[in-house]
Coordinates of N, CA, C and O in Angstrom, one line a residue:
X1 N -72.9 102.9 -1.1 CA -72.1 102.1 -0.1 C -71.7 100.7 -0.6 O -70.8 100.1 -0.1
X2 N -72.5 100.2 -1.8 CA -72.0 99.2 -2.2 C -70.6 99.0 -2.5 O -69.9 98.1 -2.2
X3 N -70.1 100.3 -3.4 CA -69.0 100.5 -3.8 C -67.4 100.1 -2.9 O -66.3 99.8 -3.2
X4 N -68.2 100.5 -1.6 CA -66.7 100.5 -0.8 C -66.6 99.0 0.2 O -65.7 98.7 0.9
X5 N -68.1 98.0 -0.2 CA -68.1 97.4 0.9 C -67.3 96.3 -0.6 O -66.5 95.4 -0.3
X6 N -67.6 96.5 -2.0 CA -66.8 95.9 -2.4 C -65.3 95.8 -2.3 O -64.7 94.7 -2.2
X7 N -64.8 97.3 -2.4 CA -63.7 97.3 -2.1 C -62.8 96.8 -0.9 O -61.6 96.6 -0.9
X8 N -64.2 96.6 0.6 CA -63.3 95.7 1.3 C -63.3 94.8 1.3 O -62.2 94.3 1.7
X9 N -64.0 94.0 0.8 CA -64.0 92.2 0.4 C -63.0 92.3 -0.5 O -62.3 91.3 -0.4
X10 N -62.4 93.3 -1.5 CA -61.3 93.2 -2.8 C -60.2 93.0 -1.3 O -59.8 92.0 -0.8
X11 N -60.1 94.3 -0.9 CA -59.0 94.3 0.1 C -58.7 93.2 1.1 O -57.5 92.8 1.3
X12 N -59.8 92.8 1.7 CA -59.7 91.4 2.6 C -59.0 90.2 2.0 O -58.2 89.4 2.5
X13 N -59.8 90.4 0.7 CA -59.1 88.8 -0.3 C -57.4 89.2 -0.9 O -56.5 88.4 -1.0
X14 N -57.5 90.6 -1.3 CA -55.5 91.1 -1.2 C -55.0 90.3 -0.1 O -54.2 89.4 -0.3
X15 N -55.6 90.8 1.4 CA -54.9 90.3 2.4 C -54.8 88.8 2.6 O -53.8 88.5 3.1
X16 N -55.5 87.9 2.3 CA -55.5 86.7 2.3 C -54.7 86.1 1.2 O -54.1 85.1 1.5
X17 N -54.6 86.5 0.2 CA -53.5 86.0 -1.1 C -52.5 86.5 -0.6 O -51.5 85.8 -0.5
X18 N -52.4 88.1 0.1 CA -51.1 87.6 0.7 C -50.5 87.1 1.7 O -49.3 87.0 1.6
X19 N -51.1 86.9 2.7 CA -50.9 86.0 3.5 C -50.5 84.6 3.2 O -49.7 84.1 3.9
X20 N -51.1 83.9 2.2 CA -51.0 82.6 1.4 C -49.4 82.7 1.0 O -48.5 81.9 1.2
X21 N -49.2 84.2 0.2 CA -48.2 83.8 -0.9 C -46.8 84.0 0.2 O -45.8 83.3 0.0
X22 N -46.9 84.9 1.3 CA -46.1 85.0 2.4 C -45.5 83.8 3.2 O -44.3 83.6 3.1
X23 N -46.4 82.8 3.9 CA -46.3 81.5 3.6 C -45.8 80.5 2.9 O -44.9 79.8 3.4
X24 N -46.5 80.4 1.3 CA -45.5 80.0 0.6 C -43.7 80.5 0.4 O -42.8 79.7 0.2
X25 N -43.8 81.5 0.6 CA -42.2 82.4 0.4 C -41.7 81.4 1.6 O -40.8 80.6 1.5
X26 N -42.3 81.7 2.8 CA -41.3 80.6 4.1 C -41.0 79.0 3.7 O -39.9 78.4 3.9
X27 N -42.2 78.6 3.2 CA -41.8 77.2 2.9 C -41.0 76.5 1.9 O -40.6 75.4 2.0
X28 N -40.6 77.8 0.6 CA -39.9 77.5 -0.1 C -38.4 78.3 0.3 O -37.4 77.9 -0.3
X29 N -38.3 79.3 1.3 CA -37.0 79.8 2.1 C -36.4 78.4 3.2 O -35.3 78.1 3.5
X30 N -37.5 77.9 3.6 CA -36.8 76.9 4.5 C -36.5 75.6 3.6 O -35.6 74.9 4.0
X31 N -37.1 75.2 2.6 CA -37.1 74.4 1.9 C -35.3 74.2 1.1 O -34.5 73.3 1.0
X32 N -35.2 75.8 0.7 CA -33.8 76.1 0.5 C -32.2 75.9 1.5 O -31.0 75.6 1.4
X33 N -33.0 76.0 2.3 CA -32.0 76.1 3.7 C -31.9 74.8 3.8 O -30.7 74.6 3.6
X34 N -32.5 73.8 3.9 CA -33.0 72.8 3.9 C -31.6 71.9 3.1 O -30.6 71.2 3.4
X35 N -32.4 72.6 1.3 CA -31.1 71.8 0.4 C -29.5 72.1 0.6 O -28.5 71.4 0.3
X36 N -29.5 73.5 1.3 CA -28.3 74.3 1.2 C -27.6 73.3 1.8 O -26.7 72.7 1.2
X37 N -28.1 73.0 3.4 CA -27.4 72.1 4.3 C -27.1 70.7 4.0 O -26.2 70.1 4.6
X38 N -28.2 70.0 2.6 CA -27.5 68.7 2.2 C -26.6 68.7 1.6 O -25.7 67.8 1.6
X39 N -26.4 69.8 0.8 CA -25.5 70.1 -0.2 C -23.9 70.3 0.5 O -22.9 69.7 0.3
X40 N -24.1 71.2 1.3 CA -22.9 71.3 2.3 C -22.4 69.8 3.0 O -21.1 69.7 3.0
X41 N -23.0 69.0 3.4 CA -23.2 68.2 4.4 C -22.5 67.1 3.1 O -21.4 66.6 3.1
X42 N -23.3 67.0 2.4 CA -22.4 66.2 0.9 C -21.0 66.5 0.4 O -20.1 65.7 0.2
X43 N -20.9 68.4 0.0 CA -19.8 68.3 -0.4 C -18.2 68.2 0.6 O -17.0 68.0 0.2
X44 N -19.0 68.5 2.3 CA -17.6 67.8 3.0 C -17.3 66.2 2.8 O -16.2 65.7 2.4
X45 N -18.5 65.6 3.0 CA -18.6 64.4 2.6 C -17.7 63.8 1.7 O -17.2 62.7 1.7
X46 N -17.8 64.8 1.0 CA -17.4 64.2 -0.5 C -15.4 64.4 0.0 O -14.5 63.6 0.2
X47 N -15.4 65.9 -0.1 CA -13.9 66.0 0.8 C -13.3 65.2 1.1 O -12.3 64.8 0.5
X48 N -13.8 64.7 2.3 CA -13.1 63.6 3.5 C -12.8 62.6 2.6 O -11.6 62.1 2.4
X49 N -13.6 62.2 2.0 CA -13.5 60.6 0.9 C -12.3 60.9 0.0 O -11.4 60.0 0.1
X50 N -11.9 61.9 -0.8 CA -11.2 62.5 -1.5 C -9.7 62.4 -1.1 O -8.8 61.8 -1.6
X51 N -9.9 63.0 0.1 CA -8.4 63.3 1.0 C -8.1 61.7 1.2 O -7.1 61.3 0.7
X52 N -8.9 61.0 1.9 CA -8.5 59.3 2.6 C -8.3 58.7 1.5 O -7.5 57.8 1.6
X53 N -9.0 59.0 0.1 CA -8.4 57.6 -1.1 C -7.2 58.3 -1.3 O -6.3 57.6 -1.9
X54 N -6.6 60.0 -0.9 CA -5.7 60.3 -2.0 C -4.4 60.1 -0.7 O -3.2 60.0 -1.0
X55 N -4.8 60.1 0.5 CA -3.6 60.0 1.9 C -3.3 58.0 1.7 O -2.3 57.3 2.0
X56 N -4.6 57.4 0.9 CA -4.5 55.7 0.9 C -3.7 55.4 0.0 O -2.9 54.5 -0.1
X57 N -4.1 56.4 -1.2 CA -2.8 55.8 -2.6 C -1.4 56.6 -2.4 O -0.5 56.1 -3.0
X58 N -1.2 57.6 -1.8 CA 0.0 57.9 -1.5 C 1.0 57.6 -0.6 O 2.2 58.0 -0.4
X59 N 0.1 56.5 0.2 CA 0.6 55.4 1.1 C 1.3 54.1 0.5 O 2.4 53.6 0.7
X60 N 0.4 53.8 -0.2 CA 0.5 52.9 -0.9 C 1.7 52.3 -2.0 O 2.3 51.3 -2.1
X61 N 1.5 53.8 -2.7 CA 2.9 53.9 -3.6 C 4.5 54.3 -3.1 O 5.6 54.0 -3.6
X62 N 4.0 55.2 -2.0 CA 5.5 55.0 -0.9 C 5.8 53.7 -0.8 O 6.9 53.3 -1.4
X63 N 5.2 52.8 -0.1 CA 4.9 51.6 0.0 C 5.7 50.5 -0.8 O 6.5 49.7 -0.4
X64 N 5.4 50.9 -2.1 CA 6.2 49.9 -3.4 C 6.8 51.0 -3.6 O 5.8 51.8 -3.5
X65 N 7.5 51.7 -3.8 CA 8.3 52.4 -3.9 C 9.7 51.6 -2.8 O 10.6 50.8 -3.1
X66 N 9.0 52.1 -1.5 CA 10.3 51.1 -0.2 C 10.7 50.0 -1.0 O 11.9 49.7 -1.1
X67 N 9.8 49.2 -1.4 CA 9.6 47.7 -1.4 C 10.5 47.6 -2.5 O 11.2 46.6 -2.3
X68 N 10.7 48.1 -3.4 CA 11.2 47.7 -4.9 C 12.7 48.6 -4.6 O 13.6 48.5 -5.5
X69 N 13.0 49.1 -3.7 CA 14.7 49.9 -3.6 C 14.7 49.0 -2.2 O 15.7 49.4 -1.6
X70 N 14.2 48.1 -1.5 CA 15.0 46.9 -1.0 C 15.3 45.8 -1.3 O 16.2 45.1 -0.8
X71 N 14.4 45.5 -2.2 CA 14.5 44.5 -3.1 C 16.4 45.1 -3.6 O 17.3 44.6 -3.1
X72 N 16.5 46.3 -4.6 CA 17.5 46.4 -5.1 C 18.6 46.4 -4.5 O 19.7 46.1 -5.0
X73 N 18.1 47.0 -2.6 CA 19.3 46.8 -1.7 C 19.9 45.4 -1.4 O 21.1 45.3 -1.3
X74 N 19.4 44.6 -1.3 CA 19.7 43.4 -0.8 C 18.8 42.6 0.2 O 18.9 41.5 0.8
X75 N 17.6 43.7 0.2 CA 17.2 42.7 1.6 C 16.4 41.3 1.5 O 15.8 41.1 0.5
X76 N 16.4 40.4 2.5 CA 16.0 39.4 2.7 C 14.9 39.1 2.7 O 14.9 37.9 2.4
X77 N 13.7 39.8 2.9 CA 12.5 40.1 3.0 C 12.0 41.6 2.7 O 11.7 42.2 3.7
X78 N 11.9 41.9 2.0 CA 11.2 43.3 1.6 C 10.0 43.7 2.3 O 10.2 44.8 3.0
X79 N 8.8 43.2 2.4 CA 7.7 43.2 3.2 C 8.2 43.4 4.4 O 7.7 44.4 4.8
X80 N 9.0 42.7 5.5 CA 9.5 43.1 6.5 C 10.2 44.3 6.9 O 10.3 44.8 8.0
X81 N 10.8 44.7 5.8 CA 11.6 45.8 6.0 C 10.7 47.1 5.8 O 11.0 48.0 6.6
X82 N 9.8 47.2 5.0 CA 9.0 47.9 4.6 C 8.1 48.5 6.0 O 8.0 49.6 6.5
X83 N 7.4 46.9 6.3 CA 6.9 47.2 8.0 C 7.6 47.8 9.4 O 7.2 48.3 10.4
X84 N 9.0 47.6 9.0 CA 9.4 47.9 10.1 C 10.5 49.3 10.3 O 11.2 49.5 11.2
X85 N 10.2 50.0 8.9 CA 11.2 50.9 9.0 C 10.2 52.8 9.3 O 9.0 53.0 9.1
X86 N 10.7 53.2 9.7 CA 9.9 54.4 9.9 C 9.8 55.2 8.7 O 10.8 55.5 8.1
X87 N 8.6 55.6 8.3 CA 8.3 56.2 6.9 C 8.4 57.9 7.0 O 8.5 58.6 6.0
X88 N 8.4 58.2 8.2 CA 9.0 59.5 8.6 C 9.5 60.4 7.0 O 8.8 61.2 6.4
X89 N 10.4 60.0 6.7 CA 11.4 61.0 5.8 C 11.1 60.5 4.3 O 12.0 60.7 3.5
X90 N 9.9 59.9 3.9 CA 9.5 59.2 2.9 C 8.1 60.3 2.3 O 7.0 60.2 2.9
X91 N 8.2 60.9 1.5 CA 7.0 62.4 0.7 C 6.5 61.9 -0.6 O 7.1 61.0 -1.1
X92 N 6.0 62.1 -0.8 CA 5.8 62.2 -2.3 C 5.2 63.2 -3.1 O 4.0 63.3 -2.8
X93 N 5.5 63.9 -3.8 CA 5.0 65.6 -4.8 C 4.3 65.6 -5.6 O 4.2 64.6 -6.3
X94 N 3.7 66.8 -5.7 CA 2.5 66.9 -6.6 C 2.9 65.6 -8.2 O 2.3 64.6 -8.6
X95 N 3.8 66.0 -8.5 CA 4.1 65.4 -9.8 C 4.2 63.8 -9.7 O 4.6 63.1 -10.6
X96 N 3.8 63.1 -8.4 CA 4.0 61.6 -8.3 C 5.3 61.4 -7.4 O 5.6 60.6 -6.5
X97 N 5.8 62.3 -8.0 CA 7.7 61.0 -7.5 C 7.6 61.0 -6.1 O 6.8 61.7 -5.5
X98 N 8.5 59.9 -5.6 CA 8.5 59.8 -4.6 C 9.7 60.3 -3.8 O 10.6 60.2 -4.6
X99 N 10.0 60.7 -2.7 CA 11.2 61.0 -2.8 C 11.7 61.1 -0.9 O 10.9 61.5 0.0
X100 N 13.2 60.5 -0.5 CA 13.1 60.1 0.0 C 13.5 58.3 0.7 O 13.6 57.8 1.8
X101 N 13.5 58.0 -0.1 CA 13.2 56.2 -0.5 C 14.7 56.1 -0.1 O 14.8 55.6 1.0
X102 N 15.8 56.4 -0.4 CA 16.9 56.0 -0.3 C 17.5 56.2 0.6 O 18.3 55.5 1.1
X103 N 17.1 57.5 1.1 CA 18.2 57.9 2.7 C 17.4 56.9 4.1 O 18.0 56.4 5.1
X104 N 15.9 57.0 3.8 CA 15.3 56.0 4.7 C 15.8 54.8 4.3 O 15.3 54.1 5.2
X105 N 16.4 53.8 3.5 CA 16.8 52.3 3.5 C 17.9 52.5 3.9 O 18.1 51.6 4.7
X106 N 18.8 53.3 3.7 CA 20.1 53.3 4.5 C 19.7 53.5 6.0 O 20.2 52.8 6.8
X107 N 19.3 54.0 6.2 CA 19.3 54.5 7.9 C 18.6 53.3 8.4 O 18.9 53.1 9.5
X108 N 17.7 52.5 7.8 CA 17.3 51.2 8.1 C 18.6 50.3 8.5 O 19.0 49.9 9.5
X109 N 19.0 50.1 6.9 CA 20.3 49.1 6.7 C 21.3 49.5 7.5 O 22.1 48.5 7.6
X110 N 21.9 50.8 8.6 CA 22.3 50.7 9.6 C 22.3 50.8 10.5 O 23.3 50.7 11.3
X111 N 20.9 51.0 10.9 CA 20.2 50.2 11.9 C 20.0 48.6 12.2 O 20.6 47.9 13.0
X112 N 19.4 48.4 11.8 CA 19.3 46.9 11.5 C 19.6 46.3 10.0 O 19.0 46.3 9.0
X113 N 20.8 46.0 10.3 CA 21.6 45.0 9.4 C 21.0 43.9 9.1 O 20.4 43.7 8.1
X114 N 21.0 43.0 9.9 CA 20.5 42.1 9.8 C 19.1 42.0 8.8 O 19.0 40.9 8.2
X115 N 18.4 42.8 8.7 CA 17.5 42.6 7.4 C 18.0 42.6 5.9 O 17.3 42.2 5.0
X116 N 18.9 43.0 5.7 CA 20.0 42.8 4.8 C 21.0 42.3 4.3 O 22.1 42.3 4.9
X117 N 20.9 41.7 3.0 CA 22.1 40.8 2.7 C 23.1 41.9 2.1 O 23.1 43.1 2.2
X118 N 24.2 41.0 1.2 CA 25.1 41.5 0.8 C 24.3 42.0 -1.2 O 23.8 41.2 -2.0
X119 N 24.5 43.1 -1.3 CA 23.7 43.4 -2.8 C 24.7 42.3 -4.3 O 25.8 42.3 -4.9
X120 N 23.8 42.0 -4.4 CA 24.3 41.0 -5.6 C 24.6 41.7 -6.9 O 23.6 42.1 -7.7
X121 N 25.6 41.8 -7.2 CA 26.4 41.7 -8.3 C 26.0 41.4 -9.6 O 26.2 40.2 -9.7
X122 N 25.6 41.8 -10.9 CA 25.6 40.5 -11.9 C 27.0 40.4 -12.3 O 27.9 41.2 -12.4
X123 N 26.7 38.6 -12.4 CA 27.9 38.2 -13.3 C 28.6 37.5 -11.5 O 29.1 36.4 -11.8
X124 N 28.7 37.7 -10.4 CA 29.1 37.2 -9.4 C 28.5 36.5 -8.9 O 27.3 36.7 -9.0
X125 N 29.2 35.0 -7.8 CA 28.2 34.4 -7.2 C 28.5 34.1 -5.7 O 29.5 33.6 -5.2
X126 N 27.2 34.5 -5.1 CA 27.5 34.4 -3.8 C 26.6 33.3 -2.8 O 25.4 33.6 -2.6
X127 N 27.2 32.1 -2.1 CA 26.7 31.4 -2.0 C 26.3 30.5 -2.6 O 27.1 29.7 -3.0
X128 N 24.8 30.2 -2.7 CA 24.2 29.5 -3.9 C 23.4 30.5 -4.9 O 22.7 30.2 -5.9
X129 N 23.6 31.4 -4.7 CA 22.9 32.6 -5.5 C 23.9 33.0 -6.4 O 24.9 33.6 -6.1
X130 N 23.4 32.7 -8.0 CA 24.3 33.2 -9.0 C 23.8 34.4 -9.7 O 22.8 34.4 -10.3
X131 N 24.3 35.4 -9.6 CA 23.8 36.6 -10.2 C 24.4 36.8 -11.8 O 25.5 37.1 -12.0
X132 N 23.3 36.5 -12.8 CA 23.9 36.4 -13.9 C 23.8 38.2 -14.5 O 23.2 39.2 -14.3
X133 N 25.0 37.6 -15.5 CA 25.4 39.1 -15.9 C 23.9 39.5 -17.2 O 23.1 38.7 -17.8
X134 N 23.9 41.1 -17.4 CA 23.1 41.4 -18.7 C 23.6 40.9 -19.7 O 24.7 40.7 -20.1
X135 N 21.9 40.6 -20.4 CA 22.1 39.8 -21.7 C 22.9 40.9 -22.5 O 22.9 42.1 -22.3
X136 N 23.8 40.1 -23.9 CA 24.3 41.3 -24.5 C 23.7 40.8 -26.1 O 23.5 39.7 -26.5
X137 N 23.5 41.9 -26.7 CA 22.3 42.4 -27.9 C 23.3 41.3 -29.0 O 24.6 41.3 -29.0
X138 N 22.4 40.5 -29.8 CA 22.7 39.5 -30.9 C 23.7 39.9 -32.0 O 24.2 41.0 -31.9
X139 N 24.0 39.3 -32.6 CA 24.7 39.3 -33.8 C 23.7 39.4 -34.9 O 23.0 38.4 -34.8
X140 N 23.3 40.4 -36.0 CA 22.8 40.2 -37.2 C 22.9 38.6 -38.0 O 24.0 38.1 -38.0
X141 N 21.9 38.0 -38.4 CA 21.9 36.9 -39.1 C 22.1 37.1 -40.3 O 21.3 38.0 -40.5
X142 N 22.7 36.8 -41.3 CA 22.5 36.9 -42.4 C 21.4 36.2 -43.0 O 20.9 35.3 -42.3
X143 N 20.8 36.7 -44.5 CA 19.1 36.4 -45.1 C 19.9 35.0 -46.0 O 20.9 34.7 -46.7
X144 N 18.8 34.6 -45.6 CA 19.4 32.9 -46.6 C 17.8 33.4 -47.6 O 16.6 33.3 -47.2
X145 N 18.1 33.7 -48.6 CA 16.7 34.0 -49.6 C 16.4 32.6 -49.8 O 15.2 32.5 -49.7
X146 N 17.1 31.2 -50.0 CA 16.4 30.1 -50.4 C 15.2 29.3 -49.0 O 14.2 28.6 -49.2
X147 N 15.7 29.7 -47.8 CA 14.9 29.0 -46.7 C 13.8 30.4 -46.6 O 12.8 30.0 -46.0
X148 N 13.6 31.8 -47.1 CA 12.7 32.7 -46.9 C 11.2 32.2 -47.5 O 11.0 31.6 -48.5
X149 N 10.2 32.8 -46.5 CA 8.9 32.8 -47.3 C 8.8 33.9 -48.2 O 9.1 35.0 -47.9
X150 N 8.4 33.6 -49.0 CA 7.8 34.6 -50.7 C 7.5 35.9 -49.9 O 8.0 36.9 -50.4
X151 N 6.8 36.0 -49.1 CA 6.7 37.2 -48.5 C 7.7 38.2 -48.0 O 7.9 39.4 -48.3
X152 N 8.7 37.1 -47.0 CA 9.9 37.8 -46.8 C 11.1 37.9 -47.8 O 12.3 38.2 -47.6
X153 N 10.7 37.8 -48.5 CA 11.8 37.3 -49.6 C 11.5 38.9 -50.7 O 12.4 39.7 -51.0
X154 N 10.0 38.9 -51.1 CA 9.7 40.4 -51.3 C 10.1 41.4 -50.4 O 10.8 42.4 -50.8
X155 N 9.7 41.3 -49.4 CA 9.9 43.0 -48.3 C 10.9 43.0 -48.5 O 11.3 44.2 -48.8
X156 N 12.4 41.5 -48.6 CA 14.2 41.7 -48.6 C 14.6 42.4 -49.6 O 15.5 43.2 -49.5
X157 N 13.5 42.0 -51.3 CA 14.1 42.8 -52.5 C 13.7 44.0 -52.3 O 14.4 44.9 -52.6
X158 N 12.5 44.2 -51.9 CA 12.3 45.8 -51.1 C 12.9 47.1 -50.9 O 12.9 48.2 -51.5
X159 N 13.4 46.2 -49.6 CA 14.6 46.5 -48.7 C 15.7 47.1 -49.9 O 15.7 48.3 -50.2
X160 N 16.3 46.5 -50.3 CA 17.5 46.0 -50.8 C 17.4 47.2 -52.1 O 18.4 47.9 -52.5
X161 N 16.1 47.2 -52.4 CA 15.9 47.9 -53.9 C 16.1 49.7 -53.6 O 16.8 50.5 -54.1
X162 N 15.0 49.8 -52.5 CA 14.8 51.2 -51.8 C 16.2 51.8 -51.1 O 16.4 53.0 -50.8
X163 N 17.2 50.8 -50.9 CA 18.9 51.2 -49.9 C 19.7 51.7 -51.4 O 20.5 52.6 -51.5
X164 N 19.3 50.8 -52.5 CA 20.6 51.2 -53.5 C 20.2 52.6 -54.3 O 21.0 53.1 -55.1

């Protein structure tokens, strides 16, 4: 009889390791659940942040976008016009561009005129505002070899050597 009362103490102590390791299995299943839900909880997190910086710079660059095609229209204040026009019909596409910018300043500028001057000209003057014309590209100087430094005076025979 010894034999079998061994065997239930073997058996008893089975049952208690597994009972332990059963246990364990819960606390490392809830432990999981646990991370699953920070993990979730973080990667919306993370989302929301994503979308608001990417809805804030695409604001933004609309933004100077307006600002720099009223400047070119004429207006008087750019920042004002900017604030006060409806951005409604103003997008911008995967690839950056912005698009849109121009049919919204017109619909502005005939709306309210008055934010608006008359677009300046180069080379015309309106008022006290002189709009000068584009610079136009130089005339070649000719090389005076006697005012040249030794240096430039080499790279010229160079030049000169490598053309003939």
């Amino acid at each position: 009889m010894s034999g079998s009362e061994d065997t239930i103490e073997d058996v008893a102590e089975l049952r208690q390791a597994l009972a332990e390791a059963m246990d364990e299995v819960k606390s490392v299943r809830q432990a999981m659940a646990e991370a699953e839900a920070r993990q979730e909880e973080l990667q919306r997190t993370h989302e929301e942040v994503i979308s608001r910086v990417k809805r804030e710079s695409n604001h933004d660059v609309m933004v100077a976008a307006l600002r720099s095609e009223a400047i070119r229209m004429g207006a008087h204040n750019p920042d004002d016009v900017v604030r006060l026009i409806d951005m409604e019909g103003v997008t911008r596409n995967e690839d950056g561009t912005v698009m849109g910018v121009t049919e919204v300043l017109e619909r502005s500028r005939n709306d309210r005129g008055y934010l608006f001057g008359d677009v300046l000209r180069p080379g015309y003057s309106s008022g006290t505002t002189v709009g000068h014309p584009a610079p136009r590209p130089g005339e070649v100087e000719a090389f005076n070899a006697r005012s040249a430094t030794d240096s430039d005076y080499e790279a010229r025979k160079w030049q000169f050597l490598a053309g003939a």
